[in-house]
Short mmCIF file of C-alpha atoms in Angstrom, two decimals:
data_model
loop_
_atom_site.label_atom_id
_atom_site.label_comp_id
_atom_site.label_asym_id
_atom_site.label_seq_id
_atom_site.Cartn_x
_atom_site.Cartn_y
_atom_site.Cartn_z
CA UNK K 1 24.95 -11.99 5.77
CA UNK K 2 24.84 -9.13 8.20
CA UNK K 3 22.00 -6.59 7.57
CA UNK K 4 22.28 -2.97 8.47
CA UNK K 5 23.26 -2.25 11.94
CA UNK K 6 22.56 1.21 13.83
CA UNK K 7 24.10 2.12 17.16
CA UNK K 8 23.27 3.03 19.89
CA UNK K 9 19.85 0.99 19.97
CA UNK K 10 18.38 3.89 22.54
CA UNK K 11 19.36 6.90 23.53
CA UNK K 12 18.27 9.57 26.18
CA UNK K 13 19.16 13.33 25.46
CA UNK K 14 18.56 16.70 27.17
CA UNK K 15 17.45 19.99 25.73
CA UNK K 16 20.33 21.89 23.98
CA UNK K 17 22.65 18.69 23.83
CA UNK K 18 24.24 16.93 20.62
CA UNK K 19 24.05 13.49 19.46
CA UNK K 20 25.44 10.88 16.98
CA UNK K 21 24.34 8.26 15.51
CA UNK K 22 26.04 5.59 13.67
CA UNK K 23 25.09 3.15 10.77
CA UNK K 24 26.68 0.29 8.89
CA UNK K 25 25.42 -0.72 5.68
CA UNK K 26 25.11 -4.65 4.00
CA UNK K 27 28.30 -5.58 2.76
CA UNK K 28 29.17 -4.12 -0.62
CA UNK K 29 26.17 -1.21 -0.71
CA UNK K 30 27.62 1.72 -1.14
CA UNK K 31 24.27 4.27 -0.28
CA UNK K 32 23.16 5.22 3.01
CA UNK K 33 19.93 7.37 3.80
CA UNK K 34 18.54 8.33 6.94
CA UNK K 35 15.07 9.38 8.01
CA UNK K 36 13.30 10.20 10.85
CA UNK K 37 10.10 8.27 12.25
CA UNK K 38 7.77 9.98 14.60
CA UNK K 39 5.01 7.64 16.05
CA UNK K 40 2.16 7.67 13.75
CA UNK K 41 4.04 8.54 10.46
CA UNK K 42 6.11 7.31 7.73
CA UNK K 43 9.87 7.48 7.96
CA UNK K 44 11.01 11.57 6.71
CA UNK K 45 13.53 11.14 3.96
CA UNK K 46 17.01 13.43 5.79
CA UNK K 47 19.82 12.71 4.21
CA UNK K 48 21.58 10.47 1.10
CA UNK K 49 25.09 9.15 1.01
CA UNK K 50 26.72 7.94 -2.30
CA UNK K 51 30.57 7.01 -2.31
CA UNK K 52 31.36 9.41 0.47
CA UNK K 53 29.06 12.80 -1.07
CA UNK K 54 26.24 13.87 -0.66
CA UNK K 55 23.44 13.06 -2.87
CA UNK K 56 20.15 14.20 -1.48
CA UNK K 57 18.84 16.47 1.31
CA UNK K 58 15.52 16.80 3.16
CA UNK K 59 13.65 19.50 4.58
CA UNK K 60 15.70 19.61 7.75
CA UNK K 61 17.49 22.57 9.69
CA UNK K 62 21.22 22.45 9.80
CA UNK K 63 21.22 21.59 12.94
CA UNK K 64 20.92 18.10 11.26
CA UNK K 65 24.25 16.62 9.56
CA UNK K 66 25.59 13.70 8.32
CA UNK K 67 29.06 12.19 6.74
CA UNK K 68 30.34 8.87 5.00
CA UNK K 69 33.27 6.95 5.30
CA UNK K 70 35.51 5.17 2.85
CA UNK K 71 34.26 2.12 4.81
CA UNK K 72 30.93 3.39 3.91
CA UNK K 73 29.55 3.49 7.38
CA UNK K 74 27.59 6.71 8.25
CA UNK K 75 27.01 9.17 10.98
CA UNK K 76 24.30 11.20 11.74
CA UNK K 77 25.07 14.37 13.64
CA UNK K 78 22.23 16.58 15.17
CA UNK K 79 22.96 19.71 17.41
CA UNK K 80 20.92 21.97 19.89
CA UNK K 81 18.51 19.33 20.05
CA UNK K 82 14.97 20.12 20.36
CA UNK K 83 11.71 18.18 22.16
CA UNK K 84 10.50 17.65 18.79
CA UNK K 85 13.35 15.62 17.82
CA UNK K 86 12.48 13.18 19.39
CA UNK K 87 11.81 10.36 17.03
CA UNK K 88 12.79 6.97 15.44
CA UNK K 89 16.22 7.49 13.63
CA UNK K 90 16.60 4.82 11.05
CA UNK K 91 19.24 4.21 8.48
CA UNK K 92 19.10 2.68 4.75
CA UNK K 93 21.38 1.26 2.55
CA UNK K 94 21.21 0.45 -0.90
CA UNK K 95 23.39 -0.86 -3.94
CA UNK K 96 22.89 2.60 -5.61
CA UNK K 97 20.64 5.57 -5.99
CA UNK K 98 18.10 4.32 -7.35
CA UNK K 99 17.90 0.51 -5.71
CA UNK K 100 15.65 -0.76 -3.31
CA UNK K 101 16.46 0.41 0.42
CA UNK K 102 17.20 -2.00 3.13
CA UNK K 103 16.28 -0.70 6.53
CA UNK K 104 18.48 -1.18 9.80
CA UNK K 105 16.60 -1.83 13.45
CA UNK K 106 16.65 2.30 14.09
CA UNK K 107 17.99 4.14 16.88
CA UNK K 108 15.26 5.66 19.35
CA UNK K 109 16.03 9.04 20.62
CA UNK K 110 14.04 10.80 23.52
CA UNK K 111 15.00 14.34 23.95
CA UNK K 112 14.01 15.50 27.41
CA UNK A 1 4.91 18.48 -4.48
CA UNK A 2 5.21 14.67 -4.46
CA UNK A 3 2.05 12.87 -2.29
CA UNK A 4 1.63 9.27 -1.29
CA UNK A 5 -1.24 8.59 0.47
CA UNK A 6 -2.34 4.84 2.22
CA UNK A 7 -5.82 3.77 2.33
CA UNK A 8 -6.83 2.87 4.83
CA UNK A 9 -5.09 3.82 7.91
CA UNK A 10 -6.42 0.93 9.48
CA UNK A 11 -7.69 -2.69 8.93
CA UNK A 12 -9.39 -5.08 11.09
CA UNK A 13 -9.21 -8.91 9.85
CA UNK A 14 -10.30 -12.59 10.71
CA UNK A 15 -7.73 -15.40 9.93
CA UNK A 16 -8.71 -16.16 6.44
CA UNK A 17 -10.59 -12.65 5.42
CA UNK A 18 -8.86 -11.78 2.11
CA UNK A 19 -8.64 -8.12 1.29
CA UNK A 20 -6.43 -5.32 -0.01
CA UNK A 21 -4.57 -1.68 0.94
CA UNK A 22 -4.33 1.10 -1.32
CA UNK A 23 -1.40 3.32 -1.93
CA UNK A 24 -2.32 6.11 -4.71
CA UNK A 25 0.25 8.57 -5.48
CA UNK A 26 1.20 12.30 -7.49
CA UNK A 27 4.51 12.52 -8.04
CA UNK A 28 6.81 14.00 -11.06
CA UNK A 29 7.99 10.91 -12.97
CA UNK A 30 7.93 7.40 -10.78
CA UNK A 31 11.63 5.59 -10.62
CA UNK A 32 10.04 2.59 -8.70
CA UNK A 33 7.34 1.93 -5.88
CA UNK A 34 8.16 -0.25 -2.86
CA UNK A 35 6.00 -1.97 -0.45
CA UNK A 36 7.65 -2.42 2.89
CA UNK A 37 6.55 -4.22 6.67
CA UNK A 38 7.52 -2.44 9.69
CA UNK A 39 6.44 -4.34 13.29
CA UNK A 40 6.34 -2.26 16.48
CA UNK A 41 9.39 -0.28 17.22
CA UNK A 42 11.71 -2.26 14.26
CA UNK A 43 12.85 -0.88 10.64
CA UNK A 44 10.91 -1.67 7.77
CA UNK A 45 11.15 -4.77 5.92
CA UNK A 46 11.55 -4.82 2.40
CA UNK A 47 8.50 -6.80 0.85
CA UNK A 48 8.74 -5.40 -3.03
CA UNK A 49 9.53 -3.66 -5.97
CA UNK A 50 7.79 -2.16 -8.66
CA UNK A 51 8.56 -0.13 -11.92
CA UNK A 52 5.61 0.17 -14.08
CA UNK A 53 2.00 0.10 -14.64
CA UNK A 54 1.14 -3.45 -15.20
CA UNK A 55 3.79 -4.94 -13.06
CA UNK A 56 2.73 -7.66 -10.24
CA UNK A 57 5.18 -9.23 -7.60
CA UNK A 58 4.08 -11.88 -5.09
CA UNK A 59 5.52 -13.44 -2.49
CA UNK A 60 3.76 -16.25 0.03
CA UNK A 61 0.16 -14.33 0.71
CA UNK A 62 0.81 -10.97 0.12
CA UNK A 63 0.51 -9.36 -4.38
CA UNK A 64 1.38 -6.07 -5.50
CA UNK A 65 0.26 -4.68 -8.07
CA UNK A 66 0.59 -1.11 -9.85
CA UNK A 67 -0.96 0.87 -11.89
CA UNK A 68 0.09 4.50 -13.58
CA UNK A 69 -2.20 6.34 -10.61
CA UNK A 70 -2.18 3.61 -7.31
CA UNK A 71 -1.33 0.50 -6.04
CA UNK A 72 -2.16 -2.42 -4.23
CA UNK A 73 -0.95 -5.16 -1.93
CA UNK A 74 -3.08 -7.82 -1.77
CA UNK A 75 -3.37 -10.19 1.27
CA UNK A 76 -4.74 -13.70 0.61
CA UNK A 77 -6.00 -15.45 3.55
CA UNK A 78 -3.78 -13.43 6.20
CA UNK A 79 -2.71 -14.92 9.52
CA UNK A 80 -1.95 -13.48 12.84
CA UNK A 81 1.33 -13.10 12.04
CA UNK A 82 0.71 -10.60 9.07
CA UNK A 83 -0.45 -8.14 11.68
CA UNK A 84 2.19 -4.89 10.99
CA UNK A 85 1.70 -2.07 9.29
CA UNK A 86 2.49 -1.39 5.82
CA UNK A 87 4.12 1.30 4.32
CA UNK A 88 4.30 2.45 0.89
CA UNK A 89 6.94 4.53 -0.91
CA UNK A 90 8.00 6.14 -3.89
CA UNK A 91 11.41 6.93 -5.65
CA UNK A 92 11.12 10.16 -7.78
CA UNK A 93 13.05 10.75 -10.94
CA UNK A 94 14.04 14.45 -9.13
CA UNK A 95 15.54 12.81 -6.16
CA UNK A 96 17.26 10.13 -4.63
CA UNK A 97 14.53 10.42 -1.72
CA UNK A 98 11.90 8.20 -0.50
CA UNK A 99 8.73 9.70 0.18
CA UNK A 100 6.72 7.15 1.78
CA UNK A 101 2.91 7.20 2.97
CA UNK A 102 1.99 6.96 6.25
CA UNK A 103 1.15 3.40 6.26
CA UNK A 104 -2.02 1.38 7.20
CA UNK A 105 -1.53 -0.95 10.73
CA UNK A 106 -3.43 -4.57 9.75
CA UNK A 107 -4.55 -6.31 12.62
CA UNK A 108 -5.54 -10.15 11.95
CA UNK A 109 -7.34 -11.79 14.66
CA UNK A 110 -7.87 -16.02 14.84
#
């Protein structure tokens, strides 16, 4: 069975510019979660999908956004980005709320 | 404020040299604790689950175990191929969040 699969793998941004990324969950999960991963540090809980709402939100600014489909596929939407966005983007999905979290490969993002 | 801190940040093995990491943690009302394996630049790997004090899960070399303040993952004559680091997070009962540690890097040499 396919595991969780983030695109693009890498990704090279400027100042002030907007990105997306995109995640597909295992077959038949219906959660997605994203976090961030700077070097160094554990993953930064951002965001929690659950049958197309919202379930859970990090200490981001709102410059960070997210949405689900009713394929359950995710995107991850982040404006004006900053130098210090500059991280590890990696998605999650899960049978439900509460289930263990299966990880995808991540999406590195360099903001120049 | 929910805390989960790994002890410690680093570990230095032979082939062989058992030994253990440490995850305690202070959070309002544990939902489950999960030991995961993250190499180099890749996601993390789900390695386990646990739900109360008491419970142990094993798989090949590596134990957890968990208590109501910490726990531990065991590694029983590690390999070089156990090199990673290991990260350790919690599910709260006020969130649907992980809040994870920041992870200790094992390095086993032959």
């Amino acid at each position: 069975d396919a595991g969780v699969t983030q695109s693009p793998t890498h990704l090279i941004k400027t100042r002030g510019q907007h990105v997306t990324l995109r995640c597909s969950p295992i077959s038949g999960h219906k959660s997605v979660s994203w976090y961030q991963q700077v070097l160094g540090q554990g993953p930064q809980f951002i965001f929690q999908y659950y049958e197309k709402e919202e379930r859970g939100r990090g200490n981001f600014p709102d410059r960070f956004s997210a949405r689900q489909f009713p394929n359950y596929s995710s995107e991850l939407n982040v404006n004006a980005l900053l130098l210090g966005d500059s991280a590890l983007y990696l998605c999650a999905s899960s049978a439900g709320t509460n289930n263990e979290q299966y990880f995808g490969p991540g999406t590195r993002l360099t903001v120049t | 404020e929910d805390q989960v801190t790994q002890s410690p940040e680093a570990l230095r093995l032979q082939e062989g040299e058992s030994s253990s990491l440490n995850c305690s943690y202070t959070v309002s009302g544990l939902r489950g604790l999960f030991w995961y394996r993250q190499d180099p630049g890749k996601g993390p790997e789900f390695l386990f689950t646990l739900y109360s004090a008491g419970e142990e899960k094993e798989k090949e070399r590596l134990k957890a175990t968990l208590t109501k303040k910490e726990s531990f993952l065991h590694i029983t004559a590690p390999k070089p191929e156990d090199s990673a680091t290991y990260l350790c997070a919690v599910l709260t009962e006020y969130g649907n969040k992980l809040v994870f540690g920041a992870g200790t890097i094992l390095r086993v040499k032959s």
